[in-house]
XYZ file of C-alpha atoms in Angstrom:
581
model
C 3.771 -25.697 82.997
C 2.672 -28.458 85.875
C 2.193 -26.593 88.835
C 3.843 -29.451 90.378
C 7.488 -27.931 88.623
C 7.089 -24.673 90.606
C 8.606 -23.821 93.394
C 6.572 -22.384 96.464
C 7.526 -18.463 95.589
C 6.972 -19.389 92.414
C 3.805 -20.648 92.627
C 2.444 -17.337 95.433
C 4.509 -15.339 92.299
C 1.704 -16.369 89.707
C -0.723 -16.360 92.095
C -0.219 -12.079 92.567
C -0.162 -12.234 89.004
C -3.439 -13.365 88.821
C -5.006 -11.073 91.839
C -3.380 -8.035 89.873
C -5.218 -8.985 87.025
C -8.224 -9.180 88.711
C -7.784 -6.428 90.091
C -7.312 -4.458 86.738
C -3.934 -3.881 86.669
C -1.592 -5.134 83.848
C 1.872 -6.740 85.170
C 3.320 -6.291 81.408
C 1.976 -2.835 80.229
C 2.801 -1.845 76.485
C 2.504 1.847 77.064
C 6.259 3.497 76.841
C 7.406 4.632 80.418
C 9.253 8.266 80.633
C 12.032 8.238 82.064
C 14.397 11.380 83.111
C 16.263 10.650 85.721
C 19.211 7.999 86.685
C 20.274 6.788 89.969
C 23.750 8.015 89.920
C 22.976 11.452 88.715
C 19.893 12.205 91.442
C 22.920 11.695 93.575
C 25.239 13.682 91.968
C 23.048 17.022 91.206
C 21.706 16.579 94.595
C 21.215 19.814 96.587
C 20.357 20.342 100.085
C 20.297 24.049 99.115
C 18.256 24.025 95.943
C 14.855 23.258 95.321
C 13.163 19.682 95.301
C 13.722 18.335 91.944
C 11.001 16.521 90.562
C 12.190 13.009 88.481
C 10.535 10.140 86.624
C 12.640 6.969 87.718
C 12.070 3.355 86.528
C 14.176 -0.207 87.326
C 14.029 -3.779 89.568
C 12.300 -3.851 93.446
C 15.986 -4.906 94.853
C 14.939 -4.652 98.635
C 11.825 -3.329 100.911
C 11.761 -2.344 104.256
C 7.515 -2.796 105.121
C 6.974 -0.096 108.055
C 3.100 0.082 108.599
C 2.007 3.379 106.878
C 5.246 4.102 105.138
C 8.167 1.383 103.773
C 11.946 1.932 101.533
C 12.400 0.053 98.472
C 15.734 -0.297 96.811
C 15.334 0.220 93.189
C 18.081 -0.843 90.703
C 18.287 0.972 87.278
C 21.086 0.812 84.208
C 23.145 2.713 86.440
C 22.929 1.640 89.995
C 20.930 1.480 92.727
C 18.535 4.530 94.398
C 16.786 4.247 98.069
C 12.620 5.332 97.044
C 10.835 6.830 100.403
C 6.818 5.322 99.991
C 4.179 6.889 102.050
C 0.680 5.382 102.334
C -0.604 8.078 102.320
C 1.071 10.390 99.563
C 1.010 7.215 97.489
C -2.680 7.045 97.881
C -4.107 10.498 98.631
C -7.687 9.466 98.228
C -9.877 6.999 100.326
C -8.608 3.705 98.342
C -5.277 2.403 99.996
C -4.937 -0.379 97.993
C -2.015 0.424 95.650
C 0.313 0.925 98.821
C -1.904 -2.071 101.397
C -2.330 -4.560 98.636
C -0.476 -4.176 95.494
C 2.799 -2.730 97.209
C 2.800 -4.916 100.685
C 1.779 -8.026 99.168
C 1.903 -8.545 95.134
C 5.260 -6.831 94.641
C 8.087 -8.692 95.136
C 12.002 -8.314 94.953
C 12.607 -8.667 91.108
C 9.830 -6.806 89.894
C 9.840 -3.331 87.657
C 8.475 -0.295 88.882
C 7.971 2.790 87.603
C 8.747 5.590 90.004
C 7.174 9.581 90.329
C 8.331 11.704 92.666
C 10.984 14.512 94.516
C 14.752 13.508 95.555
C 15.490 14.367 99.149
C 17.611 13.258 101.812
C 16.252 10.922 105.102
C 17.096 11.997 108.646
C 20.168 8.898 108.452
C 21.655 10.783 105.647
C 20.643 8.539 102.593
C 19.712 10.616 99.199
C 16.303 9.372 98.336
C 13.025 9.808 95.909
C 9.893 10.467 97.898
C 7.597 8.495 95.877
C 3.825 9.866 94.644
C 3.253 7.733 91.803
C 4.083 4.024 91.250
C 3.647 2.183 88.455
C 3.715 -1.621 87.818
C 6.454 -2.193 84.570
C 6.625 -5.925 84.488
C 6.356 -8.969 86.989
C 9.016 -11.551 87.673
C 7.739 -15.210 88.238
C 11.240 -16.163 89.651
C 12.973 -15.130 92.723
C 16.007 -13.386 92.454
C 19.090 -14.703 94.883
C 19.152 -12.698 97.888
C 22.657 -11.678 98.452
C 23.246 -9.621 101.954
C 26.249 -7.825 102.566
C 26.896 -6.629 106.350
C 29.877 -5.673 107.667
C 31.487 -6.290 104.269
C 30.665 -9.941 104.102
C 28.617 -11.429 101.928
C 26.599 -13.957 102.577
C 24.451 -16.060 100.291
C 26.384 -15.303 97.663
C 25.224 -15.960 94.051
C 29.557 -17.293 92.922
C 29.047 -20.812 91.833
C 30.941 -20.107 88.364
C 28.793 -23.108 86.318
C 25.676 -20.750 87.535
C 27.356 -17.504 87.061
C 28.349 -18.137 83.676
C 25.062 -20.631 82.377
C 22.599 -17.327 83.639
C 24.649 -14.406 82.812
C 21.128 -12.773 83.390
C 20.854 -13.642 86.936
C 24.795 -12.619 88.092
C 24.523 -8.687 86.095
C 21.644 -8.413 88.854
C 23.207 -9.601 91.739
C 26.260 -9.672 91.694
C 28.345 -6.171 91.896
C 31.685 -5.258 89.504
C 30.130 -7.654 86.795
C 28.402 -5.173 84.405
C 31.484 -2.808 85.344
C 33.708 -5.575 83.236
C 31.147 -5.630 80.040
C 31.313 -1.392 80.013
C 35.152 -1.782 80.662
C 34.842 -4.299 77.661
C 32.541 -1.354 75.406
C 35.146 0.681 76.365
C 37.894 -1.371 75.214
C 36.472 -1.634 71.821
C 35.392 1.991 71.009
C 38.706 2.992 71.856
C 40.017 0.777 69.711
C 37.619 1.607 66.879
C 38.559 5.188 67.347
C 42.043 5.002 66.917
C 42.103 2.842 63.898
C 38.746 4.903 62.605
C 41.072 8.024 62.860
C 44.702 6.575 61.326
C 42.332 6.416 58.175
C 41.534 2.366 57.894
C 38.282 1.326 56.936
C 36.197 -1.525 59.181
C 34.910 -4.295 56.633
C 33.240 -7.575 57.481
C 34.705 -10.634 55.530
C 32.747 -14.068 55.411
C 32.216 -16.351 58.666
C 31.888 -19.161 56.776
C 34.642 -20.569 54.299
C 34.957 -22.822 52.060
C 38.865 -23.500 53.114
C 39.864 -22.366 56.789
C 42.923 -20.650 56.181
C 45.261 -17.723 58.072
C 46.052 -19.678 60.638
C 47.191 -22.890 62.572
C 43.872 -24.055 63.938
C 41.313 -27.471 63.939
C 38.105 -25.926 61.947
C 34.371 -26.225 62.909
C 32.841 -27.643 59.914
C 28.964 -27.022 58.659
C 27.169 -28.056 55.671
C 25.588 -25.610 53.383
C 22.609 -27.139 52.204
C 22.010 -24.955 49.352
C 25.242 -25.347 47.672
C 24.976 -28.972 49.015
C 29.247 -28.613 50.535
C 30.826 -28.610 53.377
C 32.100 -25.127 55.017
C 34.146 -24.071 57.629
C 33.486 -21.346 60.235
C 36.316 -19.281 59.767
C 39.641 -19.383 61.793
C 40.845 -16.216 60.985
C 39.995 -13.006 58.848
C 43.596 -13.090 57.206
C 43.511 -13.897 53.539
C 40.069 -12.329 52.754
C 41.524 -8.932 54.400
C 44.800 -9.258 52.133
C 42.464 -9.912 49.284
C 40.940 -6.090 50.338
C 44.952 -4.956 50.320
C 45.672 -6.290 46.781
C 41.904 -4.518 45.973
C 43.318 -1.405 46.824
C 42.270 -0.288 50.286
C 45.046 1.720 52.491
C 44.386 0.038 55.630
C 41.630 -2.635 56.698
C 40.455 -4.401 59.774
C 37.598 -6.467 61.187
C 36.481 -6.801 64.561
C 34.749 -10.254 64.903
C 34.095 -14.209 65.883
C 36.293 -16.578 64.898
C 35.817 -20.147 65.629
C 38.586 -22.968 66.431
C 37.782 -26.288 67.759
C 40.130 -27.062 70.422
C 39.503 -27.400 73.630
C 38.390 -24.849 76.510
C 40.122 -23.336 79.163
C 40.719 -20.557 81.700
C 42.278 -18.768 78.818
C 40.532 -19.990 76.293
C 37.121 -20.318 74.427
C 36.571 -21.906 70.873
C 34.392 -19.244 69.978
C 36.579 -15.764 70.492
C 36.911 -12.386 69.037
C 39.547 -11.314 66.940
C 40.742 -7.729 65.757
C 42.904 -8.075 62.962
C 44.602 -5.218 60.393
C 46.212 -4.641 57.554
C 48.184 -1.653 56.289
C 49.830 -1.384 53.037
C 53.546 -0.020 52.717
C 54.171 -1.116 56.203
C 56.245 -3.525 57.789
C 56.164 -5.052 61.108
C 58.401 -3.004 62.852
C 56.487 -0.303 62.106
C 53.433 -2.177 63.579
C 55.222 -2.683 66.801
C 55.301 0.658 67.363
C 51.259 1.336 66.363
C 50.895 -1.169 68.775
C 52.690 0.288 71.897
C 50.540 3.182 71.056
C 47.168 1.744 70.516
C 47.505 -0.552 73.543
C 48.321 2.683 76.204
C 45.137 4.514 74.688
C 43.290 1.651 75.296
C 44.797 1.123 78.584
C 44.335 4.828 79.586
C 40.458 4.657 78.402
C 39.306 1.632 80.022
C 41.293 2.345 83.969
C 42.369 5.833 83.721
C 46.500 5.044 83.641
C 48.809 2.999 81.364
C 49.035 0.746 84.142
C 46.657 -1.960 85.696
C 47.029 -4.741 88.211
C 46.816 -8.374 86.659
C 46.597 -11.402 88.491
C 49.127 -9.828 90.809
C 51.737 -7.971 88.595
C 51.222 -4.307 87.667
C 51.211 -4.397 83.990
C 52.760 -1.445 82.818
C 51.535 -0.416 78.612
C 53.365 2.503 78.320
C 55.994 2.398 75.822
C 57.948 0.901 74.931
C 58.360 -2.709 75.277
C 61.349 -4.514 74.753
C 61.655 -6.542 71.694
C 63.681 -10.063 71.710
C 64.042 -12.699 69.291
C 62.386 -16.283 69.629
C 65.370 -17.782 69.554
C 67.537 -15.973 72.063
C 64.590 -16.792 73.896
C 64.817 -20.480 74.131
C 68.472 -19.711 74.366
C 67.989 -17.587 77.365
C 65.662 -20.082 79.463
C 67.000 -23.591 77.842
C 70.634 -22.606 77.862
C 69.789 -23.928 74.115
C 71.036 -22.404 71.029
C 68.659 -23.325 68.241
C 70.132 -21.207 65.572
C 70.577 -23.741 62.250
C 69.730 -26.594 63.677
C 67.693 -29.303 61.286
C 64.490 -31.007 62.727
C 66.374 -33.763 63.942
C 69.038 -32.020 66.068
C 65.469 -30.174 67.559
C 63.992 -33.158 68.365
C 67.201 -33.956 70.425
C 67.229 -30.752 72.099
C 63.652 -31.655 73.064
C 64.368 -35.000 74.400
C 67.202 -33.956 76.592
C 64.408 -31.491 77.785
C 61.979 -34.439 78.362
C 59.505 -32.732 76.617
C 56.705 -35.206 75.429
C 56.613 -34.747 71.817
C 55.213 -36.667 68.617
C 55.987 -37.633 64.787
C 53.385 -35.578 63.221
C 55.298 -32.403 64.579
C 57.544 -30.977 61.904
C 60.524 -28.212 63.041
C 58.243 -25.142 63.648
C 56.044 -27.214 66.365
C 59.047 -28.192 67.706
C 60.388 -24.762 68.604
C 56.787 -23.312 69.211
C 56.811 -26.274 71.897
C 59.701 -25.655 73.304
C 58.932 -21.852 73.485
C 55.695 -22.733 75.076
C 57.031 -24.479 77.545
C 60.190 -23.026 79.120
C 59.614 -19.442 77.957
C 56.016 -18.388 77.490
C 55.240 -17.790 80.726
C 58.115 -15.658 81.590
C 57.626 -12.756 79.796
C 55.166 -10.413 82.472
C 55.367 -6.828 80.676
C 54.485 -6.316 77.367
C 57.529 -8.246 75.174
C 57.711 -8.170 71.764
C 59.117 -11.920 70.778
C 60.303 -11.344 67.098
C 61.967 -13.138 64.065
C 60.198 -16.427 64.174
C 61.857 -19.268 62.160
C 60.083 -19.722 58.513
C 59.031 -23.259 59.620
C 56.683 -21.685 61.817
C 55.184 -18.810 60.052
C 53.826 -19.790 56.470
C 52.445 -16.777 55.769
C 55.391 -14.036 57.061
C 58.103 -12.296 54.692
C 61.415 -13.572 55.165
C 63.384 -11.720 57.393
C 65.776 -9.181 55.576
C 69.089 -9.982 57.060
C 68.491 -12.939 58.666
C 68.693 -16.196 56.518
C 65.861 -18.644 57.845
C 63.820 -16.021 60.027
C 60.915 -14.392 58.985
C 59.982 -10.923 59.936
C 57.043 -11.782 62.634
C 56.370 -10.680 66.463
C 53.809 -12.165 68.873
C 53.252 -9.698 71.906
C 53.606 -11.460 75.758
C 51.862 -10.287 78.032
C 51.592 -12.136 81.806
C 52.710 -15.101 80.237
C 50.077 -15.003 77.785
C 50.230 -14.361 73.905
C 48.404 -11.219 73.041
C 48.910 -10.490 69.482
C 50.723 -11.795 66.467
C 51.848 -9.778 63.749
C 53.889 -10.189 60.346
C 55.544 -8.610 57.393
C 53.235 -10.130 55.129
C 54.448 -12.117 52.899
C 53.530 -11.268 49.059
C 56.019 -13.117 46.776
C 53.315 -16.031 45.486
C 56.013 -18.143 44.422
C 57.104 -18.340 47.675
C 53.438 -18.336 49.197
C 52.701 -21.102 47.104
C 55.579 -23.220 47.841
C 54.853 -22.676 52.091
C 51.292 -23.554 51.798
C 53.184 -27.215 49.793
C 55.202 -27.356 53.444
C 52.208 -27.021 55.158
C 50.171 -29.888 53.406
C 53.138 -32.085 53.362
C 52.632 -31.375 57.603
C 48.920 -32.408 56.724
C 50.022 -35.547 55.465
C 52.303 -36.343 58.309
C 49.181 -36.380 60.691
C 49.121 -32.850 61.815
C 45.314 -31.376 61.691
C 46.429 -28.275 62.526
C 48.337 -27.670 59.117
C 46.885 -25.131 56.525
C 45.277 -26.080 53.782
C 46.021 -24.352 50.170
C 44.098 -21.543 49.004
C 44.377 -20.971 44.932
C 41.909 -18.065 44.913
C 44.136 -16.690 47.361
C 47.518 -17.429 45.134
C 45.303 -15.655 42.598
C 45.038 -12.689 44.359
C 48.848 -12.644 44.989
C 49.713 -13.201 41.786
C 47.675 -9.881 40.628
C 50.196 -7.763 42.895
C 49.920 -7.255 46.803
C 51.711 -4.374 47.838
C 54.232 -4.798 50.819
C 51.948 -4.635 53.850
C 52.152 -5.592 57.339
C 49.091 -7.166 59.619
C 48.433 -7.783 63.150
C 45.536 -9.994 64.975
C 44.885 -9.464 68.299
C 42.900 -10.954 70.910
C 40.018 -9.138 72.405
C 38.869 -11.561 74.501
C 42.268 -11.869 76.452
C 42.873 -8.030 76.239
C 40.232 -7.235 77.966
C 40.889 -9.756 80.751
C 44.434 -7.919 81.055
C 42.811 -4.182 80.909
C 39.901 -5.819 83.858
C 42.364 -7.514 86.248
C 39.970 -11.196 85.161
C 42.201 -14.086 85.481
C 39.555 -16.176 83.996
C 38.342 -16.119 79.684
C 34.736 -16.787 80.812
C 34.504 -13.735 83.336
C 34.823 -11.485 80.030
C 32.166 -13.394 78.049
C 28.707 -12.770 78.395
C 27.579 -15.959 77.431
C 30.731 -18.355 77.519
C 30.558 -22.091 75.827
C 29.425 -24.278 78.526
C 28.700 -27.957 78.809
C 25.035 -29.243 78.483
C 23.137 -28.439 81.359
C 22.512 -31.733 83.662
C 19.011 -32.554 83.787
C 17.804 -35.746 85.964
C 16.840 -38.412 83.897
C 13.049 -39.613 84.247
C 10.558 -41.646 83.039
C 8.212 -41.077 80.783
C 4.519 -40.988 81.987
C 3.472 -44.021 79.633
C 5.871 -45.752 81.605
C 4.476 -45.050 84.668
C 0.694 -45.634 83.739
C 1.546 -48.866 82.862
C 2.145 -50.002 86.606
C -1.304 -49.087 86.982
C -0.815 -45.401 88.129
C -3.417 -42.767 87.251
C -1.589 -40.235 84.756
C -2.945 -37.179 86.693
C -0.802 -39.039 89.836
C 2.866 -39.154 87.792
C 3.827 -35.782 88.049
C 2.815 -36.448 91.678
C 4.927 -39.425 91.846
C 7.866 -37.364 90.418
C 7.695 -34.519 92.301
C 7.954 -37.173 95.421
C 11.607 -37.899 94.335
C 10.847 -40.835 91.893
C 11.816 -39.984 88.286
C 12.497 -43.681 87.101
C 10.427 -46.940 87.545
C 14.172 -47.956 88.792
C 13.772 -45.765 91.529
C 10.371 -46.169 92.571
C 11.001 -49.905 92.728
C 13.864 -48.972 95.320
C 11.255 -48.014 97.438
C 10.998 -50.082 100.212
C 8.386 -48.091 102.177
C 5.027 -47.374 100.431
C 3.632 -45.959 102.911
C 6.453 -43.346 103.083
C 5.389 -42.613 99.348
C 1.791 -42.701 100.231
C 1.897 -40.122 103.028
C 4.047 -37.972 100.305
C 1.742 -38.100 97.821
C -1.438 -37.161 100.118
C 0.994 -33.840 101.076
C 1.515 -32.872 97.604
C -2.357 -33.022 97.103
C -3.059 -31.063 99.798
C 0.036 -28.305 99.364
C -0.811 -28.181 95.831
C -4.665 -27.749 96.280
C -4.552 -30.466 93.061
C -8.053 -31.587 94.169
C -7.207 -35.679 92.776
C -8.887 -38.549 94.460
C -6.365 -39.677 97.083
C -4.582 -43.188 95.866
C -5.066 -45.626 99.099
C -2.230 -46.763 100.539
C -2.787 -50.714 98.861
C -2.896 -49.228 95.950
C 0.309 -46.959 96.805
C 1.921 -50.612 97.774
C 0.562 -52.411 94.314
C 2.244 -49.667 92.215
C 5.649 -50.012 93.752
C 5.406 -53.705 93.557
C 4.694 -53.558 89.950
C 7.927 -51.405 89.225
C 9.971 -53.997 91.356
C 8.323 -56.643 88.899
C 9.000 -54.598 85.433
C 13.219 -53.940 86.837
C 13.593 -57.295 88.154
C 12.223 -58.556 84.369
């Protein structure tokens, strides 16, 4: 890397790294480091009473406090943050002070990993600390860390600009406090889950990401080519119809815990890459699965904050069950003043007009209600609400409802205003399968790209006998915002989609050389502010640039024969000449 791209602590960064070298020390040493002690349990076992206890600590220079013969260093570890005591003199016992004068005072730096020896005891303020008689050198950073000060409880210089947060996830789990909490609260979240399915006796598979038809849901596909087979694939939408394939196979119960992928766009609550839970019990129906998931969702909710309740973007969500259950279409009914119950698309799209709703010809009668619901209702519904009996137009893949001609027996849970989880009888009559998945592409052919697509290996499996079964997919990504109190998708993913990262645009060096200026002198030029020829030939003070340039040579210690100032003024005159060409 051009020294000329490094920033001033970088640059006296690499520079220690260099002296510590020389000096015979390795900044990245291979030898394992023992470690026996965490910062959160020094402080808990700590006695005033008992004996000093002796502890191996390791983790990232957060702070120092540089008091002549003795300093404090905050050290951060996996679990928090521990004050270390440093003497000169019990650090260096013998007649060589440099490991405390040189290498601690003036090559360490915030960032940094140490390696700690020494006793816990408590300072005259108060403060549990490690008296340190051993430090060790783990690994060197070459970047500054943000300093973020707290005093008085405000924080100042404070490392929140979300595009940075989010781009170097790396960067905010160091600084920034609460935001590893939400990634353990997310762990959490997961083994809980995994636990209670583990123990109901259903088996965790793994089902393929990519697909050759992107089916078991409404969704716009990512497509891929597989070079090998020489077709085009999909990244899967769903786990659905592989995991009924595993149901007609045999198994009792099945789920999958994993990425699915829809392209549509990105917002606070949503992120085209997301994970899914979805399962699939045999003999089952769905209001049976309403009731496994009031349960599973107040074990999680217990595990991850301690109660069944948890604040949520300023409601207190209560899980505890259980949760009312009310059909689609009393609803609509309830917040339209709209009874929808057998009416044909047409009389729909009426309703929706006298609604001013914005609406299109590619949407056939189940986007019409799911609109509509969307719309006036959605949001409503702050506790957990089960929204049942969906109309069939909208559920292609759901078991008629028993007693209720033109319903099918499915539920989506609400939660804030927020779909959580969706959930059917499944349907297993292939006749009828088959004859859905003909609605569907008929949808398809009316414009809508969200339609499914057919799946005959999937008919196949039907037709070889699927038990009745019921399924549920839920969303892990927005349960665990609900179980953290995050009001945002990206604040519960560790490495959220994000736009490109800007980057100035600039000039190549030919381009540069061929106004006549030295190519040891363009990264020069550049780091002066010019990127382009454009720019440079905006200049309308050389000598501005010329003064700049004899800086940087200086500041840098780059050791070039200084440009003179003609030659400063011929360069930019040759850019002006090339732009106004």
């Amino acid at each position: 890397m051009n020294v000329l791209e490094l920033s001033e602590q970088e640059i006296v960064r690499r520079n220690s790294l260099n002296t510590l070298r020389e000096m015979g020390i390795d900044p990245y040493p291979a030898a394992e480091y023992k470690v026996d002690a965490y910062s959160d349990d020094i402080r808990e076992q700590f006695s005033d009473e008992a004996d000093a206890r002796t502890v191996s600590i390791a983790g990232r220079i957060m702070s120092r406090r540089i008091m002549g013969k003795a300093s404090f260093m905050e050290l951060q570890d996996s679990h928090g943050r521990i004050q270390v005591y440093i003497s000169r003199d019990d650090l260096c016992p013998g007649e060589n002070k440099d490991l405390y004068n040189v290498v601690f005072k003036k090559l360490l730096d915030m960032g940094d990993f140490v390696g700690v020896t020494g006793y816990v005891f408590r300072t005259q303020t108060g403060e549990i600390s490690v008296h340190a008689q051993s430090l060790t050198l783990l690994s060197k950073a070459l970047r500054p860390l943000p300093v973020v000060k707290v005093k008085d409880g405000v924080t100042y210089d404070a490392f929140d600009d979300p595009e940075l947060r989010y781009r170097r996830r790396y960067v905010d789990l160091i600084v920034n406090d609460g935001v590893k909490d939400t990634f353990l609260k997310r762990a959490t979240v997961l083994k809980t889950m995994r636990r209670v399915l583990d123990e109901a006796g259903y088996t965790e598979v793994e089902t393929p990401t990519l697909q050759s038809i992107a089916g078991g849901a409404s969704a716009r596909p990512f497509i891929t080519h597989f070079n090998a087979l020489d077709v085009d694939m999909y990244m899967r939408i769903a786990t659905e119809l592989y995991l009924k394939r595993l149901i007609v196979g045999g198994f009792e119960g099945v789920y999958e815990i994993g990425k699915n992928f829809r392209n549509e766009g990105m917002d606070r609550t949503h992120n085209p890459e997301f994970t899914c839970m979805e399962l699939y019990v045999q003999y089952k129906d769905y209001n049976w699965m309403m009731s496994f998931t009031e349960q599973l969702l107040e074990k999680i909710c217990v595990a991850v904050n301690g109660k069944p309740e948890v604040e949520f973007d300023g409601h207190l969500i209560s899980y505890k069950a259980p949760y009312r259950r009310l059909p689609i279409l009393d609803a609509i009914k309830e917040k339209t003043g709209y009874d929808l119950n057998g009416m044909d698309e047409a009389q729909i799209r009426e309703v929706c007009r006298k609604l001013k709703m914005e609406i299109y010809d590619t949407m056939g009668k189940g986007k019409l209600i799911d609109e509509i619901f969307g719309e006036f209702c959605e949001g409503s519904f702050i506790q957990p609400t089960f929204i049942i009996d969906y109309p069939v137009e909208m559920s292609p893949l759901t078991k008629m409802h028993r007693s209720k001609p033109g319903l099918t027996e499915r539920f989506e849970l609400m939660v804030n205003g927020k779909e959580l989880a969706n959930a059917y009888s499944e349907l297993n009559d292939p006749l009828d399968q088959e004859e859905r998945f003909k609605e569907q592409m008929r949808l398809a052919d009316k414009g809508d790209d969200e339609a499914m697509i057919i799946d005959h290996d999937f008919l196949r499996a039907l037709q070889y006998g699927m038990p009745p079964t019921s399924g549920i997919g839920i969303g892990i990504d927005r349960l665990v915002m609900f179980m953290t109190g995050k009001t945002t998708i990206q604040d519960v993913l560790l490495f959220p989609q994000m736009r490109p990262e800007k980057v100035a645009r600039r000039d190549k060096e030919e381009a540069f050389v061929a106004l006549g200026i030295p190519a040891e002198w363009v990264a020069a030029v550049q780091k002066a502010g010019y990127l382009t020829v454009e720019a440079l030939a905006a200049l309308d003070r050389p000598g501005k640039l010329f003064q700049d340039l004899l800086d940087i040579n200086k500041k840098y210690k780059l050791g070039y024969k200084a440009p003179t100032a003609d030659e400063v003024k011929h360069w930019v005159e040759q850019a002006q000449q090339v732009c106004e060409a």
